[in-house]
Amino acid sequence: MNITTHNLGFPRIGAKRELKFALEKFWQGNLERDELQKTAKGLRQLHWQNQAKLDLLPAGDFSFYDQVLDTSFLLGNIPERAKSATGDALDEYFRVARGRSAIDNDTCCTHAGEMTKWFDTNYHYIVPEFSKDTAFKLNSANLISQIAEAKALGHNIKPTIIGPVTYLKIGKAKDDSDKLALLDKLLPTYVALLNELSAQGIEWVQIDEPILVSELSSEWQQALTKSYAQLKDCSVKILLASYFGQLKENLSLLADLPVDGVHIDTINAKDEVASVIDNLGETQVLSLGIVNGRNIWKTDLNAALDYLEPIAKTLGERLWLAPSCSLLHVPVDLDQEEKLDIEILSWMAYAHQKLAELSVLKTALEQGRNACQTALDDNAKAIKSRQDSKRVHNPSVAKRISDISADFALRNSDYETRATLQQDILKLPKYPTTTIGSFPQTPEIRTARRQFKNGEIDEATYTKLMRAEIQLCVDIQHELDLDVLVHGEPERNDMVEYFGEQLDGYAFSQFGWVQSYGSRCVKPPIIFGDITRPHAMTVDWSVYAQSLTDKPMKGMLTGPVTMLNWSFVRDDQPRSATCMQLALAIRDEVQDLEKAGINIIQIDEAALREGLPLRQAQWNEYLDWAIESFKITANGVSDETQIHTHMCYSEFNDIIGAIADMDTDVITIETSRSDMELLDVFDEFNYPNEIGPGVYDIHTPNIPETDYMVTLMQKAGERIPAQRLWVNPDCGLKTRTWAQVKPALENMVDAAKQLRG
Ligand code: GLN
Ligand code: ZN
């Protein structure tokens, strides 16, 4: 028996982020075009080599910025504004990606394409733009040349492309026309593409339709049926890939599509595999995504074999094995890690290691487990060590969780009562002014943090430097006459990492980079075990900052849901359980801040919204535990303590009820970019507590005018009573310079004073 192994996509950034550095140099004009192409070619070559043990290697998964943008170029859907007399296709490409290419001078730039998250991942794609006049034209040179490259190296490849229906669905009609009306124009381009691939001698093409795991109206379902009815006449074989979730009501739709094979995410949709097998056509291939492409844990290979062996018996050679989705979402190579604890390291797998797991599974299925007994035994040992580890399971945490009672999540009194008590202490003016937490992170602060981390300066020196920075921030806030002050967060490199580093149960990698967008990578911390807080994390800094002023000093924490959503999490318990542990740990910090005399505590939930499941039908379940976790964190304080939260978005029309349920005294949100349009939700929903609609867009260097901010606040005042409004920027100021921040905040405080007058 021969089991085919394949991969849906490989991380393109390089184990040492080579692509990132080459791109950034190129954009700055410090790297020749040929050199950039050479780096890219070298990475593709290396990545195919890394995958050489597979039977089918992906091609077309490499991208200079984003594979959705590549698809737009492949289909000839290029915004007019990116075209220019100067430069080549790569310049056009970077203009759409980021507003300008290396050859463009400062005056020649266009606006970049909109960026948004790829399903429920932290990968951002450039949104395809459509209008009713959009035309498509196959532009396959780039893909064909990558295929030629792979073939020249002797690899057996399977090009991967994004399917027509997903492509339309995730794009945006700029003129509000019906995107689906474009399908008839789009399909001939796909037919031409598949025929061209066939002419290149390609046997299999992987077509990704991840929208299959979302709720689809009947029009969109029909679009899938229609598309694959047309594509089936092309002479390549189609492997239709779905991933990231369950198919549910789309299961029967998928079963009826005339494709040569289907790929199912066996991590997320395991329950549906049996039904897919039942409905599989006689010659259809089933690819099982058995290795998790979204996480960094080893696969339990023996358990996987227990599951796969009977299926292999039924399907024989028609069973294929792969990671659950593209490996784009995991780091490249665990072997590079030098500093990770060796025990934790032994539980983990990055892209290279995940592909090696596939090879072991293949051997065991083809030749019996004996043929790879050592690998299986080693794997079993690692799995067992993790299952039994005292570092993972802490009985005191389990006890605390089981001791949680209903009152943990509730404040003592309602908002009105609390507001009166708080005002007696805080004595804030109408339209109180504040900021979101961070102040500019200067090179000096970064250097001090790095030196302390590397042991180049001692703790006393470091503390002195940070305190000086806090003093500076407080002085400036006094000068600006802000009402509620912050310490400025100089000690924090990142709002999740800072807390993760101080909590037990968290590990940090050196090379666990994952592409977020373009050349931007993130290194999510790893939650491996039960979470505890060995000591207070922020109290000393906050107490010091409060000692410098008679005005209220806001304590600043990251909430449990954001900690969870921006980390690699455990796969041995539900996300909700991990979130609850984080909630208890941060609750302790909230209470310690309160005890230390901090009257206002902000708990940021920047990532609460992005944790929403792909299917709206599952939103409530998520919101229930997410909001409950937040409330357990926040609500163990006395009525006199004012709780704030901050969210860096404002598309929460559909979750506003849940946000109100958090019952924070004050919420600050992002609104300025949309001219307060985003506050429309408050026309219909009577938000019960206080709110600070961000009036200063910190995402640009521009200094907002006082009048403009007054107008924005007046617009807000049409929906929310003035006594419940705060005046603040729309996010933290860490990415700005003091030269930008000072005049902007000066104008903001002036705006508040005008409003009071
Ligand atoms: N308190 C954080 C800051 O000001 C909030 C950051 C965020 O919302 N992303 O930097
Ligand atoms: Zn924010």
Coordinates of C-alpha atoms in Angstrom, one line a residue, residues 31-480:
L31 CA 19.0 45.8 -1.8
E32 CA 19.0 45.3 -5.6
R33 CA 16.0 43.7 -7.2
D34 CA 18.1 40.7 -8.4
E35 CA 19.3 40.2 -4.9
L36 CA 15.8 40.1 -3.5
Q37 CA 14.8 37.6 -6.2
K38 CA 17.9 35.6 -5.4
T39 CA 17.0 35.4 -1.7
A40 CA 13.4 34.4 -2.6
K41 CA 14.6 31.7 -5.0
G42 CA 17.1 30.4 -2.4
L43 CA 14.3 30.2 0.2
R44 CA 12.0 28.3 -2.2
Q45 CA 14.7 25.9 -3.0
L46 CA 15.6 25.3 0.6
H47 CA 11.9 24.9 1.6
W48 CA 11.4 22.3 -1.1
Q49 CA 14.5 20.5 0.1
N50 CA 13.1 20.6 3.7
Q51 CA 9.9 19.0 2.4
A52 CA 11.6 16.5 0.0
K53 CA 10.4 13.5 2.0
L54 CA 6.8 14.2 1.1
D55 CA 5.2 12.7 -2.0
L56 CA 3.7 15.9 -3.2
L57 CA 5.3 19.3 -2.4
P58 CA 3.3 22.6 -2.6
A59 CA 4.3 25.2 -5.2
G60 CA 2.9 28.7 -5.4
D61 CA 2.7 29.0 -1.7
F62 CA 5.7 31.3 -1.7
S63 CA 4.8 35.0 -1.6
F64 CA 6.6 38.3 -1.3
Y65 CA 3.8 39.6 0.8
D66 CA 0.6 37.7 0.8
Q67 CA -0.9 34.8 -1.1
V68 CA -4.3 36.4 -1.5
L69 CA -2.6 39.4 -3.1
D70 CA -0.7 36.9 -5.3
T71 CA -4.0 35.5 -6.3
S72 CA -5.3 38.9 -7.3
F73 CA -2.2 39.3 -9.6
L74 CA -2.6 35.8 -10.9
L75 CA -6.2 36.6 -11.9
G76 CA -5.2 40.0 -13.3
N77 CA -7.3 41.8 -10.7
I78 CA -4.9 44.7 -10.1
P79 CA -6.2 48.1 -8.8
E80 CA -5.6 50.8 -11.4
R81 CA -3.9 53.1 -8.9
A82 CA -1.0 50.7 -8.5
K83 CA -0.1 50.9 -12.2
S84 CA 2.5 53.5 -13.1
A85 CA 4.8 54.2 -16.0
T86 CA 7.7 53.3 -13.8
G87 CA 8.8 49.9 -12.6
D88 CA 7.6 46.4 -13.2
A89 CA 5.0 44.0 -11.9
L90 CA 6.8 43.7 -8.6
D91 CA 6.5 47.4 -8.1
E92 CA 2.8 47.3 -8.8
Y93 CA 2.6 44.5 -6.4
F94 CA 4.3 46.4 -3.5
R95 CA 2.2 49.4 -4.3
V96 CA -1.0 47.4 -3.6
A97 CA 0.7 45.7 -0.6
R98 CA 2.0 48.8 1.2
G99 CA 1.3 51.9 -0.8
R100 CA 4.6 52.2 -2.5
S101 CA 7.5 50.3 -4.0
A102 CA 11.2 50.8 -3.6
I103 CA 11.5 53.0 -6.7
D104 CA 8.7 55.3 -5.7
N105 CA 9.7 58.6 -4.2
D106 CA 7.9 60.1 -1.3
T107 CA 5.3 61.9 -3.4
C108 CA 4.4 59.0 -5.5
C109 CA 2.5 56.8 -3.3
T110 CA -1.0 55.4 -3.5
H111 CA -3.1 54.0 -0.7
A112 CA -2.3 50.4 0.2
G113 CA -4.9 47.7 -0.2
E114 CA -7.0 47.1 2.9
M115 CA -5.7 44.4 5.2
T116 CA -7.7 41.9 7.2
K117 CA -7.4 38.7 9.1
W118 CA -7.4 35.4 7.2
F119 CA -10.2 33.5 8.8
D120 CA -9.5 33.0 12.5
T121 CA -5.8 33.2 12.2
N122 CA -3.4 36.1 13.0
Y123 CA -2.3 36.2 9.4
H124 CA -3.5 39.3 7.5
Y125 CA -4.2 39.3 3.8
I126 CA -4.7 42.1 1.3
V127 CA -8.4 42.3 0.6
P128 CA -9.2 41.8 -3.1
E129 CA -11.0 44.8 -4.6
F130 CA -14.0 44.4 -6.9
S131 CA -16.5 46.6 -8.7
K132 CA -19.2 45.6 -11.2
D133 CA -16.7 46.3 -14.0
T134 CA -13.9 44.1 -12.6
A135 CA -12.4 42.0 -15.4
F136 CA -10.0 39.1 -15.0
K137 CA -7.1 38.1 -17.1
L138 CA -4.8 35.1 -16.4
N139 CA -1.4 36.3 -15.5
S140 CA 0.4 33.0 -14.6
A141 CA 4.0 33.8 -15.4
N142 CA 5.0 34.0 -11.7
L143 CA 3.3 30.7 -10.7
I144 CA 4.6 28.9 -13.8
S145 CA 8.1 30.0 -13.1
Q146 CA 7.9 28.7 -9.6
I147 CA 6.6 25.4 -10.9
A148 CA 9.5 25.3 -13.4
E149 CA 11.9 26.0 -10.6
A150 CA 10.6 23.1 -8.5
K151 CA 10.6 20.7 -11.5
A152 CA 14.2 21.6 -12.4
L153 CA 15.1 20.5 -8.9
G154 CA 13.4 17.2 -9.5
H155 CA 10.5 17.7 -7.1
N156 CA 7.0 16.2 -7.5
I157 CA 4.8 19.2 -7.0
K158 CA 1.2 20.1 -6.5
P159 CA 0.4 23.8 -7.1
T160 CA -1.8 25.4 -4.5
I161 CA -4.3 28.1 -5.3
I162 CA -7.1 29.9 -3.6
G163 CA -10.5 28.8 -5.0
P164 CA -12.8 31.1 -7.0
V165 CA -15.6 31.2 -4.4
T166 CA -13.3 31.9 -1.4
Y167 CA -11.5 34.5 -3.5
L168 CA -14.7 36.4 -4.2
K169 CA -16.1 35.9 -0.7
I170 CA -13.2 37.4 1.1
G171 CA -12.9 40.4 -1.2
K172 CA -14.7 43.7 -1.1
A173 CA -17.0 45.2 -3.7
K174 CA -15.9 48.9 -3.6
D175 CA -19.1 50.0 -5.3
D176 CA -21.3 47.7 -3.2
S177 CA -22.2 45.7 -6.3
D178 CA -22.9 42.0 -6.0
K179 CA -19.6 40.2 -5.9
L180 CA -21.2 37.0 -7.0
A181 CA -22.2 38.5 -10.3
L182 CA -18.5 38.4 -11.2
L183 CA -18.3 34.6 -10.9
D184 CA -19.2 34.0 -14.6
K185 CA -16.3 36.3 -15.6
L186 CA -14.0 34.7 -13.1
L187 CA -14.4 31.0 -13.9
P188 CA -13.0 31.1 -17.4
T189 CA -9.8 32.5 -15.9
Y190 CA -9.6 29.5 -13.5
V191 CA -10.3 27.2 -16.5
A192 CA -7.5 28.8 -18.4
L193 CA -5.2 28.5 -15.4
L194 CA -6.0 24.8 -14.8
N195 CA -5.5 24.0 -18.5
E196 CA -2.2 25.8 -18.5
L197 CA -1.1 23.8 -15.4
S198 CA -2.1 20.6 -17.2
A199 CA 0.0 21.7 -20.2
Q200 CA 2.9 22.0 -17.7
G201 CA 2.5 18.4 -16.9
I202 CA 0.8 19.0 -13.5
E203 CA -1.3 16.1 -12.3
W204 CA -2.8 17.5 -9.1
V205 CA -3.8 21.0 -8.1
Q206 CA -4.8 21.9 -4.6
I207 CA -7.7 24.4 -4.5
D208 CA -8.4 26.0 -1.2
E209 CA -12.0 26.8 -0.3
P210 CA -11.8 27.5 3.4
I211 CA -15.2 29.3 3.2
L212 CA -16.6 25.8 3.4
V213 CA -16.2 26.0 7.2
S214 CA -18.3 29.2 7.5
E215 CA -22.1 29.8 7.2
L216 CA -23.0 30.2 3.6
S217 CA -26.2 31.5 2.0
S218 CA -27.7 29.4 -0.7
E219 CA -26.3 31.8 -3.3
W220 CA -22.8 31.1 -2.1
Q221 CA -23.4 27.4 -1.9
Q222 CA -24.7 27.4 -5.4
A223 CA -21.6 29.3 -6.5
L224 CA -19.5 26.4 -5.2
T225 CA -21.6 23.9 -7.1
K226 CA -21.4 25.9 -10.3
S227 CA -17.7 26.6 -10.1
Y228 CA -16.6 23.0 -9.6
A229 CA -19.1 21.8 -12.3
Q230 CA -17.2 24.0 -14.7
L231 CA -13.7 23.2 -13.4
K232 CA -14.1 19.5 -13.6
D233 CA -13.7 19.4 -17.3
C234 CA -10.1 20.6 -17.0
S235 CA -7.6 17.9 -17.4
V236 CA -5.9 18.3 -14.0
K237 CA -7.0 16.6 -10.9
I238 CA -8.4 18.8 -8.2
L239 CA -7.8 18.3 -4.5
L240 CA -10.4 20.6 -2.8
A241 CA -9.1 21.8 0.6
S242 CA -11.2 22.9 3.5
Y243 CA -9.7 23.8 6.9
F244 CA -9.9 25.7 10.2
G245 CA -13.3 24.3 11.2
Q246 CA -16.2 22.0 10.7
L247 CA -18.2 21.8 7.5
K248 CA -21.5 21.2 9.2
E249 CA -24.4 22.0 6.8
N250 CA -21.8 22.3 4.0
L251 CA -20.9 18.6 4.3
S252 CA -23.4 17.4 1.8
L253 CA -22.5 20.2 -0.6
L254 CA -18.9 19.1 -0.4
A255 CA -19.8 15.5 -1.0
D256 CA -21.6 16.4 -4.2
L257 CA -18.8 18.5 -5.7
P258 CA -17.2 16.7 -8.7
V259 CA -13.6 16.9 -7.5
D260 CA -10.9 14.2 -7.5
G261 CA -10.1 14.6 -3.8
V262 CA -11.0 16.5 -0.7
H263 CA -8.9 17.6 2.2
I264 CA -10.5 17.7 5.7
D265 CA -9.0 19.4 8.8
T266 CA -8.9 16.4 11.0
I267 CA -7.9 18.5 14.0
N268 CA -11.1 20.6 13.9
A269 CA -13.5 18.4 12.0
K270 CA -12.6 14.9 13.1
D271 CA -16.2 14.1 13.9
E272 CA -17.1 14.7 10.3
V273 CA -14.5 12.4 8.7
A274 CA -16.7 9.3 9.0
S275 CA -19.5 11.0 7.1
V276 CA -17.1 12.3 4.4
I277 CA -15.8 8.7 4.0
D278 CA -19.4 7.4 3.6
N279 CA -20.0 9.8 0.8
L280 CA -16.7 9.5 -0.9
G281 CA -16.9 8.6 -4.6
E282 CA -15.2 5.4 -5.6
T283 CA -12.1 7.0 -7.1
Q284 CA -12.0 10.1 -4.8
V285 CA -9.0 10.7 -2.6
L286 CA -9.4 11.7 1.0
S287 CA -6.6 13.8 2.5
L288 CA -6.7 13.9 6.3
G289 CA -5.1 16.9 8.0
I290 CA -3.9 14.9 10.9
V291 CA -1.0 17.1 12.1
N292 CA -2.1 20.4 13.7
G293 CA -1.0 23.2 11.4
R294 CA -2.0 25.9 13.9
N295 CA -0.1 24.8 17.0
I296 CA 3.3 23.9 18.2
W297 CA 2.7 20.6 20.0
K298 CA 3.8 17.2 18.9
T299 CA 1.2 14.9 17.4
D300 CA 0.4 11.8 19.5
L301 CA 1.5 9.5 16.7
N302 CA 0.3 6.2 18.3
A303 CA -3.1 7.7 18.8
A304 CA -3.1 9.0 15.3
L305 CA -2.3 5.5 14.0
D306 CA -5.0 4.0 16.1
Y307 CA -7.3 6.3 14.3
L308 CA -5.8 6.1 10.8
E309 CA -5.2 2.3 10.5
P310 CA -8.8 1.3 10.0
I311 CA -9.3 4.2 7.6
A312 CA -6.3 3.1 5.6
K313 CA -7.7 -0.4 5.4
T314 CA -10.9 1.0 3.9
L315 CA -9.4 3.6 1.6
G316 CA -6.0 2.1 0.7
E317 CA -4.1 4.3 -1.6
R318 CA -6.9 6.8 -1.6
L319 CA -5.9 8.0 1.9
W320 CA -3.5 10.9 1.8
L321 CA -1.9 12.6 4.9
A322 CA -1.1 16.2 5.5
P323 CA -1.0 18.9 8.1
S324 CA -4.5 20.3 9.0
C325 CA -3.8 23.5 7.1
S326 CA -0.9 25.4 5.6
L327 CA 2.1 25.4 7.9
L328 CA 2.2 29.2 7.4
H329 CA 0.8 29.5 10.9
V330 CA 3.6 27.8 12.8
P331 CA 7.3 28.6 13.1
V332 CA 9.9 26.9 10.9
D333 CA 12.3 24.8 12.7
L334 CA 12.5 23.8 16.4
D335 CA 16.1 22.6 16.1
Q336 CA 17.2 26.2 16.1
E337 CA 15.8 26.8 19.7
E338 CA 18.8 26.9 22.1
K339 CA 17.3 28.4 25.2
L340 CA 13.9 26.7 25.6
D341 CA 13.7 24.4 28.5
I342 CA 14.6 20.9 27.2
E343 CA 11.6 19.2 28.7
I344 CA 9.1 21.7 27.1
L345 CA 11.1 21.5 23.9
S346 CA 10.6 17.7 23.9
W347 CA 6.8 18.3 23.7
M348 CA 7.0 20.6 20.7
A349 CA 7.1 20.5 16.9
Y350 CA 7.5 23.3 14.3
A351 CA 7.0 23.0 10.6
H352 CA 10.0 20.7 10.0
Q353 CA 9.1 18.5 12.8
K354 CA 5.5 18.3 11.8
L355 CA 6.5 17.1 8.3
A356 CA 8.8 14.5 9.9
E357 CA 5.7 13.3 11.9
L358 CA 3.9 12.8 8.6
S359 CA 6.7 10.6 7.3
V360 CA 6.6 8.4 10.4
L361 CA 2.8 8.0 10.0
K362 CA 3.3 7.1 6.4
T363 CA 5.9 4.4 7.1
A364 CA 3.8 2.9 9.9
L365 CA 0.8 2.7 7.7
E366 CA 2.7 1.3 4.7
Q367 CA 5.0 -1.1 6.5
G368 CA 3.5 -1.5 10.0
R369 CA 4.5 0.2 13.2
N370 CA 7.5 -2.0 13.6
A371 CA 9.2 -0.3 10.7
C372 CA 9.4 2.9 12.7
Q373 CA 9.2 1.7 16.3
T374 CA 12.0 3.9 17.6
A375 CA 10.4 7.0 16.3
L376 CA 7.0 5.9 17.7
D377 CA 8.5 5.1 21.1
D378 CA 10.3 8.4 21.3
N379 CA 7.1 10.2 20.5
A380 CA 5.1 8.2 23.1
K381 CA 7.7 9.1 25.7
A382 CA 7.4 12.8 24.9
I383 CA 3.6 12.6 24.9
K384 CA 3.5 10.8 28.2
S385 CA 6.0 13.1 29.8
R386 CA 3.8 16.1 28.9
Q387 CA 0.6 14.3 30.1
D388 CA 2.1 13.5 33.5
S389 CA 4.3 16.5 34.0
K390 CA 3.9 18.3 37.3
R391 CA 4.9 21.5 35.5
V392 CA 1.7 21.1 33.4
H393 CA -0.7 20.1 36.1
N394 CA -0.8 22.1 39.3
P395 CA -3.4 20.8 41.8
S396 CA -3.7 24.1 43.5
V397 CA -4.9 25.7 40.2
A398 CA -7.5 23.0 39.7
K399 CA -8.7 23.6 43.3
R400 CA -9.0 27.4 42.8
I401 CA -11.0 26.8 39.6
S402 CA -13.4 24.5 41.3
D403 CA -13.8 27.0 44.2
I404 CA -14.9 29.8 41.9
S405 CA -18.4 30.9 43.0
A406 CA -20.9 33.0 41.1
D407 CA -20.1 36.1 43.1
F408 CA -16.6 36.2 41.7
A409 CA -17.8 37.7 38.5
L410 CA -20.1 40.3 40.1
R411 CA -19.5 43.8 41.5
N412 CA -21.1 44.5 44.8
S413 CA -23.4 47.3 43.5
D414 CA -24.8 48.4 40.2
Y415 CA -23.0 51.0 38.0
E416 CA -25.0 54.0 39.2
T417 CA -24.1 53.4 42.8
R418 CA -20.5 52.7 42.0
A419 CA -20.2 55.8 39.9
T420 CA -21.4 58.0 42.7
L421 CA -18.9 56.4 45.2
Q422 CA -16.1 56.6 42.7
Q423 CA -16.8 60.3 41.9
D424 CA -16.5 61.1 45.7
I425 CA -13.0 59.9 45.6
L426 CA -11.8 60.8 42.1
K427 CA -13.5 64.2 41.8
L428 CA -13.1 64.2 38.0
P429 CA -14.3 67.0 35.9
K430 CA -16.9 66.5 33.2
Y431 CA -15.4 65.0 30.0
P432 CA -12.4 63.6 31.9
T433 CA -9.2 63.2 29.9
T434 CA -6.9 60.2 29.9
T435 CA -4.7 58.1 27.7
I436 CA -4.7 54.3 26.9
G437 CA -1.5 53.4 28.7
S438 CA 1.8 53.5 26.8
F439 CA 3.8 56.6 26.0
P440 CA 6.5 56.7 23.3
Q441 CA 9.0 53.9 23.5
T442 CA 12.2 55.7 22.9
P443 CA 15.5 54.0 21.8
E444 CA 16.8 54.7 25.3
I445 CA 14.0 52.7 27.0
R446 CA 14.5 49.8 24.6
T447 CA 18.2 49.8 25.2
A448 CA 17.8 49.8 28.9
R449 CA 15.4 46.8 28.7
R450 CA 17.7 44.9 26.5
Q451 CA 20.7 45.6 28.6
F452 CA 18.8 44.4 31.7
K453 CA 17.7 41.3 29.9
N454 CA 21.2 40.5 28.8
G455 CA 22.6 41.1 32.3
E456 CA 24.6 44.2 31.2
I457 CA 23.0 46.4 33.8
D458 CA 21.9 45.3 37.3
E459 CA 18.3 45.5 38.6
A460 CA 19.0 48.7 40.7
T461 CA 20.3 50.5 37.6
Y462 CA 17.4 49.3 35.5
T463 CA 14.8 50.3 38.1
K464 CA 16.4 53.8 38.3
L465 CA 16.2 54.2 34.5
M466 CA 12.5 53.1 34.4
R467 CA 11.6 55.3 37.3
A468 CA 13.2 58.2 35.6
E469 CA 11.0 57.5 32.6
I470 CA 7.9 57.2 34.7
Q471 CA 8.7 60.5 36.3
L472 CA 9.1 62.1 32.9
C473 CA 5.7 60.7 31.8
V474 CA 4.0 62.0 34.9
D475 CA 5.6 65.4 34.6
I476 CA 4.5 65.7 31.0
Q477 CA 1.0 64.6 31.9
H478 CA 0.9 67.3 34.6
E479 CA 2.0 69.9 32.1
L480 CA -0.7 68.8 29.7

